[in-house]
Structure formats: C-alpha cells, structure tokens
Amino acid sequence: MKAVICTAYGPPDVLKLQEVEQPVPKESDLLIQVHATAVHSGDRRLRALDVPAAGKLPMRLVVGWKAPRQPILGVVLAGEIVATGHRVKNFKVGDRVYALTGMRFGGYAEYACIKENKCVQQMPRNASFAEAASLPFGGTTVLHFFRKLNLEQAKTILIYGASGAVGSIAVQIAKQYGLHVTAVCSGRNAQLVKRLSADVVVDYTKPDYDASLTKYDAVFDASGKVDKRTARQHVKADGAFRSVAGQGVARALKKDLTLLNEWFEAGQIQAVIDTVYSLDDIVAAHRYVDSGQKHGNVIVSVTDDPD
C-alpha cells in the first residue's frame, strides 16, 4: 500500500510517499481503507519535533531518536472497514467509520488498523469522508476541555483562536451548551466565525483588541498561543480558564464521537474545511499548515474521491 513516511525530524520535506506492507488486523482490530485524513497540530509537531528545548530529549526517548518509531503520521482518519479480527463484535465489513488514532498515528496511508474499543465510531450518516475526517480531532479536544471548564452554570464564554481546527468547532459546541460566545480570531476569518454562530467576534490584529473584552464565566484558548496571564484577567471570580497548551493532553472518548454524530446529523454543527490536498501533496499540505494561515481543517484525500 501507499503510505507517507516521516523519515526524520524536520521540515515538511522529510515526509516521503512510499510503498509499505499493508497492516494485518489482529483479533480485535478493524482494518480500514482510509479515504480521508487531516494535517493537525499533533502531526506537524511530531514531524518537526516542535517542543520546548527541554522537552526534545525526553520526546526523542519516547517516540524515536532520529525519526518517529511509528513513521506513518496522521492522527485522524475516515474510511470503510474492509476486514475485522475474529473477536470484533460491534462493527462489520462495509461500515463507514471515523477515528482518532492519537499517538498511534497511522492515518497517512491507504489502510490502517485500529482496535474496536478505541476512539472509533460510525461516521455521521450525512457526512462525506472529508467532513468526517474534520470532526474528531477538534471535537474530542473541545469536549475534553469543556468538561474541565464545568459549564453547567456558565452563561458566557470567551474563545481564543476561534477559526482554527479546534476553535471553529469550539464555537459551535459552545452554542450547543447554550452559551453566549465571544470569539477572538483574525479579521480575515471574522465572517466565517460569525457564520458558525458566534455572538461577538473580536479581531486580534487590531491594536488594543484586548481592551474590548470584559469578564466571562469561562475562557478557552483553542490555539495554545495566548498569554495565560492575560487570558485569566478575563475570567470571572467564580469562572474557569483552560488552554490546549500546557494543561494536559485531551482524552478522546468513543462517546464523544457519538455526540458529534448526533449534532452533525441534526445540522447543529458543521465541518469547517479550508483546503483538500491529495496524499501525493502531503508536503504542500504540511507547508500550508506550518504557514499559520489556515482556518478550520486541512484535509488529505487518500483516495481519488474523499466524498
């Protein structure tokens, strides 16, 4: 099968499309023909070994010294089950599924295996493969951190980085919680974020933009780039702040995919896709994500038709 191999740590050019052995499903595995994947922060950070200097040595010891031990990156996938292990009970050949593979990676390939008890679920019935691939990373990340925010009594939320892969779905999920959403993003993405139902949109590229912000029951940094001290100044005395950076790794749960399915099928959330690249163009896809100019998700079509 074709797969993209991360041959070393470095710029996007370290990614090489190669022929490798197709995985064989074990007794509890699903063998999935991958139709679509995406380029997310987990992929690009591992590819570039983009961690603080003090973390580079521990990171190499954990994931590989000169290159990742798991060389096929890709933390999400959407595709069709083509074989199952003999102990699989809840899925069958032909099921259209999507999954978050996490540190197991494996999405940048024509086929991937994942255990049925991991974060894998039937796709929303009305979603294309590209749309399905855009949901699990941001969706499960948001639900993890929103649980930490204890939003039961909250009425208002401030979301930084509201146009990214995490932020764009955070805005939509916050509306499902019934919250008044103030969203911070660049001016070029303001109309997109308004279409996602943000109540107030603030352009961070304007001078002293922070002065227009008040205090909120919850503050969520979906980008991991905001100064935490500044962000906490906007939290009410009994409120809470969470960031995707430095506050633990998001735990992806199968039940979260079920909830995302319900919302997507009901038209309450939508996929936010910036660009779709082919697997052959994976280097260009990573270059684009590295540029910091994207909004929403950058999808990689592994088959000729990601729909």
PDB file of C-alpha atoms in Angstrom:
ATOM      1  CA  MET A   1       0.000   0.000   0.000  1.00  0.00           C
ATOM      2  CA  LYS A   2       0.987   3.661  -0.314  1.00  0.00           C
ATOM      3  CA  ALA A   3       1.856   5.496   2.882  1.00  0.00           C
ATOM      4  CA  VAL A   4       3.606   8.705   3.851  1.00  0.00           C
ATOM      5  CA  ILE A   5       6.729   8.010   5.923  1.00  0.00           C
ATOM      6  CA  CYS A   6       8.304  10.555   8.250  1.00  0.00           C
ATOM      7  CA  THR A   7      11.964   9.828   7.510  1.00  0.00           C
ATOM      8  CA  ALA A   8      13.449  12.265  10.069  1.00  0.00           C
ATOM      9  CA  TYR A   9      12.505  15.204  12.247  1.00  0.00           C
ATOM     10  CA  GLY A  10      12.430  18.424  10.298  1.00  0.00           C
ATOM     11  CA  PRO A  11      10.570  20.471   7.665  1.00  0.00           C
ATOM     12  CA  PRO A  12       7.728  19.073   5.542  1.00  0.00           C
ATOM     13  CA  ASP A  13      10.207  17.655   3.012  1.00  0.00           C
ATOM     14  CA  VAL A  14      11.078  14.822   5.449  1.00  0.00           C
ATOM     15  CA  LEU A  15       7.711  13.274   4.510  1.00  0.00           C
ATOM     16  CA  LYS A  16       8.073  10.714   1.705  1.00  0.00           C
ATOM     17  CA  LEU A  17       5.379   8.740  -0.112  1.00  0.00           C
ATOM     18  CA  GLN A  18       6.456   5.083  -0.221  1.00  0.00           C
ATOM     19  CA  GLU A  19       5.158   1.554  -0.752  1.00  0.00           C
ATOM     20  CA  VAL A  20       4.923  -0.357   2.547  1.00  0.00           C
ATOM     21  CA  GLU A  21       3.332  -3.571   3.777  1.00  0.00           C
ATOM     22  CA  GLN A  22      -0.416  -3.413   4.344  1.00  0.00           C
ATOM     23  CA  PRO A  23      -1.303  -3.980   8.028  1.00  0.00           C
ATOM     24  CA  VAL A  24      -2.997  -7.233   9.034  1.00  0.00           C
ATOM     25  CA  PRO A  25      -5.802  -6.931  11.603  1.00  0.00           C
ATOM     26  CA  LYS A  26      -5.357  -8.704  14.927  1.00  0.00           C
ATOM     27  CA  GLU A  27      -8.242 -10.381  16.738  1.00  0.00           C
ATOM     28  CA  SER A  28      -9.865  -7.137  17.987  1.00  0.00           C
ATOM     29  CA  ASP A  29      -8.817  -4.878  15.108  1.00  0.00           C
ATOM     30  CA  LEU A  30     -10.662  -3.147  12.325  1.00  0.00           C
ATOM     31  CA  LEU A  31      -8.819  -2.885   9.013  1.00  0.00           C
ATOM     32  CA  ILE A  32      -9.917   0.392   7.472  1.00  0.00           C
ATOM     33  CA  GLN A  33      -9.422   1.566   3.914  1.00  0.00           C
ATOM     34  CA  VAL A  34      -8.633   5.212   4.544  1.00  0.00           C
ATOM     35  CA  HIS A  35     -10.445   7.716   2.337  1.00  0.00           C
ATOM     36  CA  ALA A  36      -9.506  10.926   4.140  1.00  0.00           C
ATOM     37  CA  THR A  37      -7.208  12.139   6.883  1.00  0.00           C
ATOM     38  CA  ALA A  38      -6.048  15.596   8.009  1.00  0.00           C
ATOM     39  CA  VAL A  39      -2.973  17.593   8.985  1.00  0.00           C
ATOM     40  CA  HIS A  40      -3.291  18.548  12.640  1.00  0.00           C
ATOM     41  CA  SER A  41      -1.016  20.013  15.282  1.00  0.00           C
ATOM     42  CA  GLY A  42      -0.061  16.574  16.621  1.00  0.00           C
ATOM     43  CA  ASP A  43       1.211  15.523  13.187  1.00  0.00           C
ATOM     44  CA  ARG A  44       3.228  18.652  12.476  1.00  0.00           C
ATOM     45  CA  ARG A  45       4.671  18.916  15.998  1.00  0.00           C
ATOM     46  CA  LEU A  46       5.980  15.365  15.879  1.00  0.00           C
ATOM     47  CA  ARG A  47       7.261  15.798  12.329  1.00  0.00           C
ATOM     48  CA  ALA A  48       9.164  18.962  13.305  1.00  0.00           C
ATOM     49  CA  LEU A  49       9.943  17.845  16.881  1.00  0.00           C
ATOM     50  CA  ASP A  50       8.283  21.144  17.751  1.00  0.00           C
ATOM     51  CA  VAL A  51       8.520  21.048  21.548  1.00  0.00           C
ATOM     52  CA  PRO A  52      10.332  23.293  24.035  1.00  0.00           C
ATOM     53  CA  ALA A  53      14.104  22.738  24.133  1.00  0.00           C
ATOM     54  CA  ALA A  54      13.902  20.974  27.495  1.00  0.00           C
ATOM     55  CA  GLY A  55      11.402  18.514  26.056  1.00  0.00           C
ATOM     56  CA  LYS A  56      13.314  17.452  22.947  1.00  0.00           C
ATOM     57  CA  LEU A  57      15.448  14.783  24.635  1.00  0.00           C
ATOM     58  CA  PRO A  58      12.510  13.172  26.516  1.00  0.00           C
ATOM     59  CA  MET A  59      10.445  13.321  23.325  1.00  0.00           C
ATOM     60  CA  ARG A  60      13.122  11.510  21.316  1.00  0.00           C
ATOM     61  CA  LEU A  61      13.395   8.834  24.001  1.00  0.00           C
ATOM     62  CA  VAL A  62       9.643   8.263  23.911  1.00  0.00           C
ATOM     63  CA  VAL A  63       8.804   8.468  20.203  1.00  0.00           C
ATOM     64  CA  GLY A  64      12.122   7.750  18.470  1.00  0.00           C
ATOM     65  CA  TRP A  65      15.641   9.156  18.376  1.00  0.00           C
ATOM     66  CA  LYS A  66      16.309  10.099  14.738  1.00  0.00           C
ATOM     67  CA  ALA A  67      12.765   9.686  13.441  1.00  0.00           C
ATOM     68  CA  PRO A  68       9.394   8.550  14.825  1.00  0.00           C
ATOM     69  CA  ARG A  69       9.247   4.818  15.573  1.00  0.00           C
ATOM     70  CA  GLN A  70       5.746   4.999  14.155  1.00  0.00           C
ATOM     71  CA  PRO A  71       6.739   6.649  10.873  1.00  0.00           C
ATOM     72  CA  ILE A  72       3.219   6.893   9.389  1.00  0.00           C
ATOM     73  CA  LEU A  73       1.715  10.044  10.881  1.00  0.00           C
ATOM     74  CA  GLY A  74      -1.940  11.096  10.776  1.00  0.00           C
ATOM     75  CA  VAL A  75      -3.979  11.355  13.990  1.00  0.00           C
ATOM     76  CA  VAL A  76      -7.391  11.093  12.327  1.00  0.00           C
ATOM     77  CA  LEU A  77      -8.951   9.050   9.560  1.00  0.00           C
ATOM     78  CA  ALA A  78     -12.251   8.384   7.874  1.00  0.00           C
ATOM     79  CA  GLY A  79     -12.856   5.342   5.722  1.00  0.00           C
ATOM     80  CA  GLU A  80     -14.511   1.974   5.195  1.00  0.00           C
ATOM     81  CA  ILE A  81     -13.942  -1.258   7.087  1.00  0.00           C
ATOM     82  CA  VAL A  82     -12.613  -3.942   4.737  1.00  0.00           C
ATOM     83  CA  ALA A  83     -11.764  -6.666   7.285  1.00  0.00           C
ATOM     84  CA  THR A  84     -12.160  -7.391  11.000  1.00  0.00           C
ATOM     85  CA  GLY A  85     -10.496  -9.579  13.593  1.00  0.00           C
ATOM     86  CA  HIS A  86     -12.485 -12.588  14.778  1.00  0.00           C
ATOM     87  CA  ARG A  87     -13.273 -11.012  18.179  1.00  0.00           C
ATOM     88  CA  VAL A  88     -14.817  -7.831  16.736  1.00  0.00           C
ATOM     89  CA  LYS A  89     -18.480  -7.544  17.771  1.00  0.00           C
ATOM     90  CA  ASN A  90     -19.728  -4.024  17.081  1.00  0.00           C
ATOM     91  CA  PHE A  91     -18.502  -3.348  13.548  1.00  0.00           C
ATOM     92  CA  LYS A  92     -18.698  -5.167  10.223  1.00  0.00           C
ATOM     93  CA  VAL A  93     -17.139  -5.039   6.793  1.00  0.00           C
ATOM     94  CA  GLY A  94     -18.615  -2.154   4.815  1.00  0.00           C
ATOM     95  CA  ASP A  95     -19.170   0.158   7.781  1.00  0.00           C
ATOM     96  CA  ARG A  96     -18.147   3.763   7.140  1.00  0.00           C
ATOM     97  CA  VAL A  97     -16.218   4.875  10.210  1.00  0.00           C
ATOM     98  CA  TYR A  98     -14.058   7.678  11.509  1.00  0.00           C
ATOM     99  CA  ALA A  99     -11.453   7.562  14.227  1.00  0.00           C
ATOM    100  CA  LEU A 100      -8.948   9.477  16.271  1.00  0.00           C
ATOM    101  CA  THR A 101      -5.774   7.416  16.391  1.00  0.00           C
ATOM    102  CA  GLY A 102      -3.847   9.720  18.740  1.00  0.00           C
ATOM    103  CA  MET A 103      -0.210   8.814  19.382  1.00  0.00           C
ATOM    104  CA  ARG A 104      -0.685   5.590  17.406  1.00  0.00           C
ATOM    105  CA  PHE A 105      -0.981   7.802  14.288  1.00  0.00           C
ATOM    106  CA  GLY A 106      -1.291   5.808  11.018  1.00  0.00           C
ATOM    107  CA  GLY A 107      -3.755   7.957   9.070  1.00  0.00           C
ATOM    108  CA  TYR A 108      -1.394   8.892   6.210  1.00  0.00           C
ATOM    109  CA  ALA A 109      -1.839   5.564   4.466  1.00  0.00           C
ATOM    110  CA  GLU A 110      -4.242   3.675   2.238  1.00  0.00           C
ATOM    111  CA  TYR A 111      -5.039   1.238   5.064  1.00  0.00           C
ATOM    112  CA  ALA A 112      -4.865   1.408   8.859  1.00  0.00           C
ATOM    113  CA  CYS A 113      -5.758  -0.847  11.789  1.00  0.00           C
ATOM    114  CA  ILE A 114      -7.442   0.302  14.977  1.00  0.00           C
ATOM    115  CA  LYS A 115      -8.886  -1.683  17.876  1.00  0.00           C
ATOM    116  CA  GLU A 116     -12.667  -1.542  18.034  1.00  0.00           C
ATOM    117  CA  ASN A 117     -12.647  -0.361  21.671  1.00  0.00           C
ATOM    118  CA  LYS A 118     -10.575   2.721  20.827  1.00  0.00           C
ATOM    119  CA  CYS A 119     -11.892   6.097  19.671  1.00  0.00           C
ATOM    120  CA  VAL A 120     -13.606   4.843  16.508  1.00  0.00           C
ATOM    121  CA  GLN A 121     -17.269   5.135  15.606  1.00  0.00           C
ATOM    122  CA  GLN A 122     -19.696   5.016  12.714  1.00  0.00           C
ATOM    123  CA  MET A 123     -19.488   8.217  10.665  1.00  0.00           C
ATOM    124  CA  PRO A 124     -22.441  10.618  10.679  1.00  0.00           C
ATOM    125  CA  ARG A 125     -24.821   9.272   8.058  1.00  0.00           C
ATOM    126  CA  ASN A 126     -24.905  12.569   6.158  1.00  0.00           C
ATOM    127  CA  ALA A 127     -21.151  13.256   6.225  1.00  0.00           C
ATOM    128  CA  SER A 128     -18.646  12.842   3.422  1.00  0.00           C
ATOM    129  CA  PHE A 129     -15.328  11.234   4.284  1.00  0.00           C
ATOM    130  CA  ALA A 130     -13.684  14.665   4.171  1.00  0.00           C
ATOM    131  CA  GLU A 131     -16.265  16.109   6.545  1.00  0.00           C
ATOM    132  CA  ALA A 132     -15.957  13.149   8.901  1.00  0.00           C
ATOM    133  CA  ALA A 133     -12.158  13.493   8.994  1.00  0.00           C
ATOM    134  CA  SER A 134     -12.570  17.115  10.091  1.00  0.00           C
ATOM    135  CA  LEU A 135     -14.613  16.319  13.202  1.00  0.00           C
ATOM    136  CA  PRO A 136     -12.805  14.022  15.690  1.00  0.00           C
ATOM    137  CA  PHE A 137      -9.626  15.975  16.485  1.00  0.00           C
ATOM    138  CA  GLY A 138     -11.240  19.317  17.237  1.00  0.00           C
ATOM    139  CA  GLY A 139     -14.463  17.828  18.550  1.00  0.00           C
ATOM    140  CA  THR A 140     -12.957  15.492  21.135  1.00  0.00           C
ATOM    141  CA  THR A 141     -10.420  18.136  22.187  1.00  0.00           C
ATOM    142  CA  VAL A 142     -13.175  20.671  22.830  1.00  0.00           C
ATOM    143  CA  LEU A 143     -15.373  18.231  24.731  1.00  0.00           C
ATOM    144  CA  HIS A 144     -12.413  17.230  26.931  1.00  0.00           C
ATOM    145  CA  PHE A 145     -11.574  20.800  27.912  1.00  0.00           C
ATOM    146  CA  PHE A 146     -15.207  21.889  28.192  1.00  0.00           C
ATOM    147  CA  ARG A 147     -15.692  19.171  30.801  1.00  0.00           C
ATOM    148  CA  LYS A 148     -12.790  20.734  32.702  1.00  0.00           C
ATOM    149  CA  LEU A 149     -14.498  24.145  32.492  1.00  0.00           C
ATOM    150  CA  ASN A 150     -17.611  22.900  34.340  1.00  0.00           C
ATOM    151  CA  LEU A 151     -20.012  24.756  32.073  1.00  0.00           C
ATOM    152  CA  GLU A 152     -23.234  23.667  33.797  1.00  0.00           C
ATOM    153  CA  GLN A 153     -23.744  27.066  35.431  1.00  0.00           C
ATOM    154  CA  ALA A 154     -21.941  29.153  32.802  1.00  0.00           C
ATOM    155  CA  LYS A 155     -23.709  31.632  30.552  1.00  0.00           C
ATOM    156  CA  THR A 156     -20.785  33.285  28.747  1.00  0.00           C
ATOM    157  CA  ILE A 157     -17.566  32.023  27.203  1.00  0.00           C
ATOM    158  CA  LEU A 158     -14.571  33.681  25.543  1.00  0.00           C
ATOM    159  CA  ILE A 159     -12.826  31.548  22.887  1.00  0.00           C
ATOM    160  CA  TYR A 160      -9.379  32.496  21.617  1.00  0.00           C
ATOM    161  CA  GLY A 161      -8.266  31.043  18.268  1.00  0.00           C
ATOM    162  CA  ALA A 162     -11.859  30.679  17.144  1.00  0.00           C
ATOM    163  CA  SER A 163     -11.141  29.991  13.466  1.00  0.00           C
ATOM    164  CA  GLY A 164      -8.742  27.038  13.828  1.00  0.00           C
ATOM    165  CA  ALA A 165      -9.467  23.314  13.745  1.00  0.00           C
ATOM    166  CA  VAL A 166     -10.255  23.315  17.469  1.00  0.00           C
ATOM    167  CA  GLY A 167     -11.634  26.830  17.794  1.00  0.00           C
ATOM    168  CA  SER A 168     -14.115  26.609  14.921  1.00  0.00           C
ATOM    169  CA  ILE A 169     -15.843  23.605  16.445  1.00  0.00           C
ATOM    170  CA  ALA A 170     -15.490  25.054  19.960  1.00  0.00           C
ATOM    171  CA  VAL A 171     -17.686  27.966  18.890  1.00  0.00           C
ATOM    172  CA  GLN A 172     -20.328  25.571  17.597  1.00  0.00           C
ATOM    173  CA  ILE A 173     -20.246  23.249  20.609  1.00  0.00           C
ATOM    174  CA  ALA A 174     -20.436  26.220  22.983  1.00  0.00           C
ATOM    175  CA  LYS A 175     -23.700  27.198  21.280  1.00  0.00           C
ATOM    176  CA  GLN A 176     -24.989  23.656  21.913  1.00  0.00           C
ATOM    177  CA  TYR A 177     -24.335  24.348  25.608  1.00  0.00           C
ATOM    178  CA  GLY A 178     -26.496  27.458  25.299  1.00  0.00           C
ATOM    179  CA  LEU A 179     -23.602  29.863  25.890  1.00  0.00           C
ATOM    180  CA  HIS A 180     -23.145  33.437  24.693  1.00  0.00           C
ATOM    181  CA  VAL A 181     -19.917  33.195  22.674  1.00  0.00           C
ATOM    182  CA  THR A 182     -17.308  35.900  22.257  1.00  0.00           C
ATOM    183  CA  ALA A 183     -14.812  34.672  19.664  1.00  0.00           C
ATOM    184  CA  VAL A 184     -11.306  36.017  19.027  1.00  0.00           C
ATOM    185  CA  CYS A 185      -9.767  35.483  15.578  1.00  0.00           C
ATOM    186  CA  SER A 186      -8.121  37.428  12.769  1.00  0.00           C
ATOM    187  CA  GLY A 187     -10.242  39.837  10.767  1.00  0.00           C
ATOM    188  CA  ARG A 188      -9.952  37.753   7.600  1.00  0.00           C
ATOM    189  CA  ASN A 189     -11.817  34.910   9.334  1.00  0.00           C
ATOM    190  CA  ALA A 190     -14.417  37.035  11.126  1.00  0.00           C
ATOM    191  CA  GLN A 191     -17.239  36.286   8.674  1.00  0.00           C
ATOM    192  CA  LEU A 192     -16.580  32.540   8.925  1.00  0.00           C
ATOM    193  CA  VAL A 193     -16.771  32.632  12.713  1.00  0.00           C
ATOM    194  CA  LYS A 194     -19.962  34.708  12.595  1.00  0.00           C
ATOM    195  CA  ARG A 195     -21.495  32.066  10.310  1.00  0.00           C
ATOM    196  CA  LEU A 196     -20.637  29.494  12.994  1.00  0.00           C
ATOM    197  CA  SER A 197     -22.998  31.478  15.294  1.00  0.00           C
ATOM    198  CA  ALA A 198     -20.517  33.379  17.455  1.00  0.00           C
ATOM    199  CA  ASP A 199     -22.387  36.225  19.163  1.00  0.00           C
ATOM    200  CA  VAL A 200     -19.439  38.624  19.216  1.00  0.00           C
ATOM    201  CA  VAL A 201     -16.291  38.425  17.074  1.00  0.00           C
ATOM    202  CA  VAL A 202     -13.136  40.321  18.055  1.00  0.00           C
ATOM    203  CA  ASP A 203     -10.241  40.865  15.645  1.00  0.00           C
ATOM    204  CA  TYR A 204      -6.962  40.237  17.484  1.00  0.00           C
ATOM    205  CA  THR A 205      -4.966  42.019  14.770  1.00  0.00           C
ATOM    206  CA  LYS A 206      -6.400  45.376  15.798  1.00  0.00           C
ATOM    207  CA  PRO A 207      -4.434  47.486  18.306  1.00  0.00           C
ATOM    208  CA  ASP A 208      -5.548  47.029  21.926  1.00  0.00           C
ATOM    209  CA  TYR A 209      -8.133  44.429  20.930  1.00  0.00           C
ATOM    210  CA  ASP A 210      -7.915  43.005  24.435  1.00  0.00           C
ATOM    211  CA  ALA A 211      -9.399  46.192  25.874  1.00  0.00           C
ATOM    212  CA  SER A 212     -12.757  45.369  24.239  1.00  0.00           C
ATOM    213  CA  LEU A 213     -13.034  42.106  26.182  1.00  0.00           C
ATOM    214  CA  THR A 214     -14.846  42.001  29.529  1.00  0.00           C
ATOM    215  CA  LYS A 215     -15.095  39.110  32.005  1.00  0.00           C
ATOM    216  CA  TYR A 216     -16.638  35.729  31.254  1.00  0.00           C
ATOM    217  CA  ASP A 217     -17.804  32.630  33.084  1.00  0.00           C
ATOM    218  CA  ALA A 218     -15.355  30.559  31.029  1.00  0.00           C
ATOM    219  CA  VAL A 219     -12.322  31.320  28.898  1.00  0.00           C
ATOM    220  CA  PHE A 220     -10.926  28.742  26.454  1.00  0.00           C
ATOM    221  CA  ASP A 221      -7.695  29.150  24.497  1.00  0.00           C
ATOM    222  CA  ALA A 222      -8.185  26.888  21.483  1.00  0.00           C
ATOM    223  CA  SER A 223      -4.901  27.950  19.882  1.00  0.00           C
ATOM    224  CA  GLY A 224      -2.434  27.448  22.754  1.00  0.00           C
ATOM    225  CA  LYS A 225      -0.798  30.744  21.775  1.00  0.00           C
ATOM    226  CA  VAL A 226      -2.410  33.218  24.166  1.00  0.00           C
ATOM    227  CA  ASP A 227      -0.570  34.583  27.173  1.00  0.00           C
ATOM    228  CA  LYS A 228      -2.226  32.768  30.077  1.00  0.00           C
ATOM    229  CA  ARG A 229      -1.892  35.683  32.480  1.00  0.00           C
ATOM    230  CA  THR A 230      -3.689  37.974  30.041  1.00  0.00           C
ATOM    231  CA  ALA A 231      -6.400  35.405  29.365  1.00  0.00           C
ATOM    232  CA  ARG A 232      -7.066  34.801  33.067  1.00  0.00           C
ATOM    233  CA  GLN A 233      -7.769  38.509  33.554  1.00  0.00           C
ATOM    234  CA  HIS A 234     -10.995  37.922  31.636  1.00  0.00           C
ATOM    235  CA  VAL A 235     -12.265  35.137  33.904  1.00  0.00           C
ATOM    236  CA  LYS A 236     -14.933  35.992  36.452  1.00  0.00           C
ATOM    237  CA  ALA A 237     -14.098  35.305  40.102  1.00  0.00           C
ATOM    238  CA  ASP A 238     -16.042  32.032  40.078  1.00  0.00           C
ATOM    239  CA  GLY A 239     -15.166  31.172  36.475  1.00  0.00           C
ATOM    240  CA  ALA A 240     -12.537  28.923  34.881  1.00  0.00           C
ATOM    241  CA  PHE A 241      -9.804  29.034  32.246  1.00  0.00           C
ATOM    242  CA  ARG A 242      -8.467  26.205  30.096  1.00  0.00           C
ATOM    243  CA  SER A 243      -5.921  26.086  27.284  1.00  0.00           C
ATOM    244  CA  VAL A 244      -4.941  23.381  24.808  1.00  0.00           C
ATOM    245  CA  ALA A 245      -1.322  24.197  25.690  1.00  0.00           C
ATOM    246  CA  GLY A 246       0.231  23.153  28.989  1.00  0.00           C
ATOM    247  CA  GLN A 247      -2.937  21.845  30.635  1.00  0.00           C
ATOM    248  CA  GLY A 248      -2.737  18.151  29.827  1.00  0.00           C
ATOM    249  CA  VAL A 249      -3.418  16.022  26.784  1.00  0.00           C
ATOM    250  CA  ALA A 250      -7.033  15.827  25.677  1.00  0.00           C
ATOM    251  CA  ARG A 251      -8.548  12.422  26.340  1.00  0.00           C
ATOM    252  CA  ALA A 252     -10.553  11.203  23.354  1.00  0.00           C
ATOM    253  CA  LEU A 253     -13.650   9.171  24.214  1.00  0.00           C
ATOM    254  CA  LYS A 254     -15.793   6.992  21.976  1.00  0.00           C
ATOM    255  CA  LYS A 255     -18.921   8.567  23.500  1.00  0.00           C
ATOM    256  CA  ASP A 256     -17.711  11.959  22.255  1.00  0.00           C
ATOM    257  CA  LEU A 257     -17.858  10.712  18.660  1.00  0.00           C
ATOM    258  CA  THR A 258     -21.435   9.564  19.281  1.00  0.00           C
ATOM    259  CA  LEU A 259     -22.324  13.067  20.483  1.00  0.00           C
ATOM    260  CA  LEU A 260     -20.607  14.676  17.476  1.00  0.00           C
ATOM    261  CA  ASN A 261     -22.627  12.347  15.226  1.00  0.00           C
ATOM    262  CA  GLU A 262     -25.898  13.457  16.797  1.00  0.00           C
ATOM    263  CA  TRP A 263     -25.099  17.141  16.406  1.00  0.00           C
ATOM    264  CA  PHE A 264     -23.808  16.782  12.828  1.00  0.00           C
ATOM    265  CA  GLU A 265     -26.739  14.673  11.660  1.00  0.00           C
ATOM    266  CA  ALA A 266     -29.143  17.230  13.162  1.00  0.00           C
ATOM    267  CA  GLY A 267     -27.367  20.092  11.385  1.00  0.00           C
ATOM    268  CA  GLN A 268     -26.315  21.667  14.689  1.00  0.00           C
ATOM    269  CA  ILE A 269     -22.594  21.593  13.873  1.00  0.00           C
ATOM    270  CA  GLN A 270     -20.804  21.657  10.543  1.00  0.00           C
ATOM    271  CA  ALA A 271     -17.419  20.674   9.182  1.00  0.00           C
ATOM    272  CA  VAL A 272     -15.023  23.569   8.635  1.00  0.00           C
ATOM    273  CA  ILE A 273     -12.613  22.689   5.827  1.00  0.00           C
ATOM    274  CA  ASP A 274     -10.014  25.086   4.468  1.00  0.00           C
ATOM    275  CA  THR A 275      -8.379  23.011   1.729  1.00  0.00           C
ATOM    276  CA  VAL A 276      -8.279  19.412   0.492  1.00  0.00           C
ATOM    277  CA  TYR A 277      -4.913  18.057  -0.679  1.00  0.00           C
ATOM    278  CA  SER A 278      -4.143  14.682  -2.235  1.00  0.00           C
ATOM    279  CA  LEU A 279      -1.879  12.210  -0.439  1.00  0.00           C
ATOM    280  CA  ASP A 280       0.723  12.935  -3.132  1.00  0.00           C
ATOM    281  CA  ASP A 281       0.698  16.564  -1.993  1.00  0.00           C
ATOM    282  CA  ILE A 282       1.231  15.863   1.719  1.00  0.00           C
ATOM    283  CA  VAL A 283       4.378  18.027   1.790  1.00  0.00           C
ATOM    284  CA  ALA A 284       2.443  21.007   0.443  1.00  0.00           C
ATOM    285  CA  ALA A 285      -0.315  20.353   2.987  1.00  0.00           C
ATOM    286  CA  HIS A 286       2.198  20.463   5.845  1.00  0.00           C
ATOM    287  CA  ARG A 287       3.814  23.594   4.438  1.00  0.00           C
ATOM    288  CA  TYR A 288       0.436  25.299   4.395  1.00  0.00           C
ATOM    289  CA  VAL A 289      -0.323  24.318   7.991  1.00  0.00           C
ATOM    290  CA  ASP A 290       3.166  25.471   9.031  1.00  0.00           C
ATOM    291  CA  SER A 291       2.423  28.881   7.497  1.00  0.00           C
ATOM    292  CA  GLY A 292      -0.180  29.578  10.178  1.00  0.00           C
ATOM    293  CA  GLN A 293      -2.589  30.930   7.567  1.00  0.00           C
ATOM    294  CA  LYS A 294      -5.202  28.176   7.577  1.00  0.00           C
ATOM    295  CA  HIS A 295      -8.668  28.205   9.043  1.00  0.00           C
ATOM    296  CA  GLY A 296     -10.528  25.119  10.166  1.00  0.00           C
ATOM    297  CA  ASN A 297      -9.151  21.817   8.892  1.00  0.00           C
ATOM    298  CA  VAL A 298      -6.683  20.899   6.172  1.00  0.00           C
ATOM    299  CA  ILE A 299      -7.895  17.568   4.770  1.00  0.00           C
ATOM    300  CA  VAL A 300      -5.835  14.996   2.887  1.00  0.00           C
ATOM    301  CA  SER A 301      -7.686  12.827   0.368  1.00  0.00           C
ATOM    302  CA  VAL A 302      -6.166   9.357   0.365  1.00  0.00           C
ATOM    303  CA  THR A 303      -8.477   8.052  -2.374  1.00  0.00           C
ATOM    304  CA  ASP A 304      -9.361   9.872  -5.568  1.00  0.00           C
ATOM    305  CA  ASP A 305     -12.722  10.878  -4.116  1.00  0.00           C
ATOM    306  CA  PRO A 306     -12.894  11.853  -0.410  1.00  0.00           C
ATOM    307  CA  ASP A 307     -16.700  12.068  -0.576  1.00  0.00           C
TER     308      ASP A 307
END
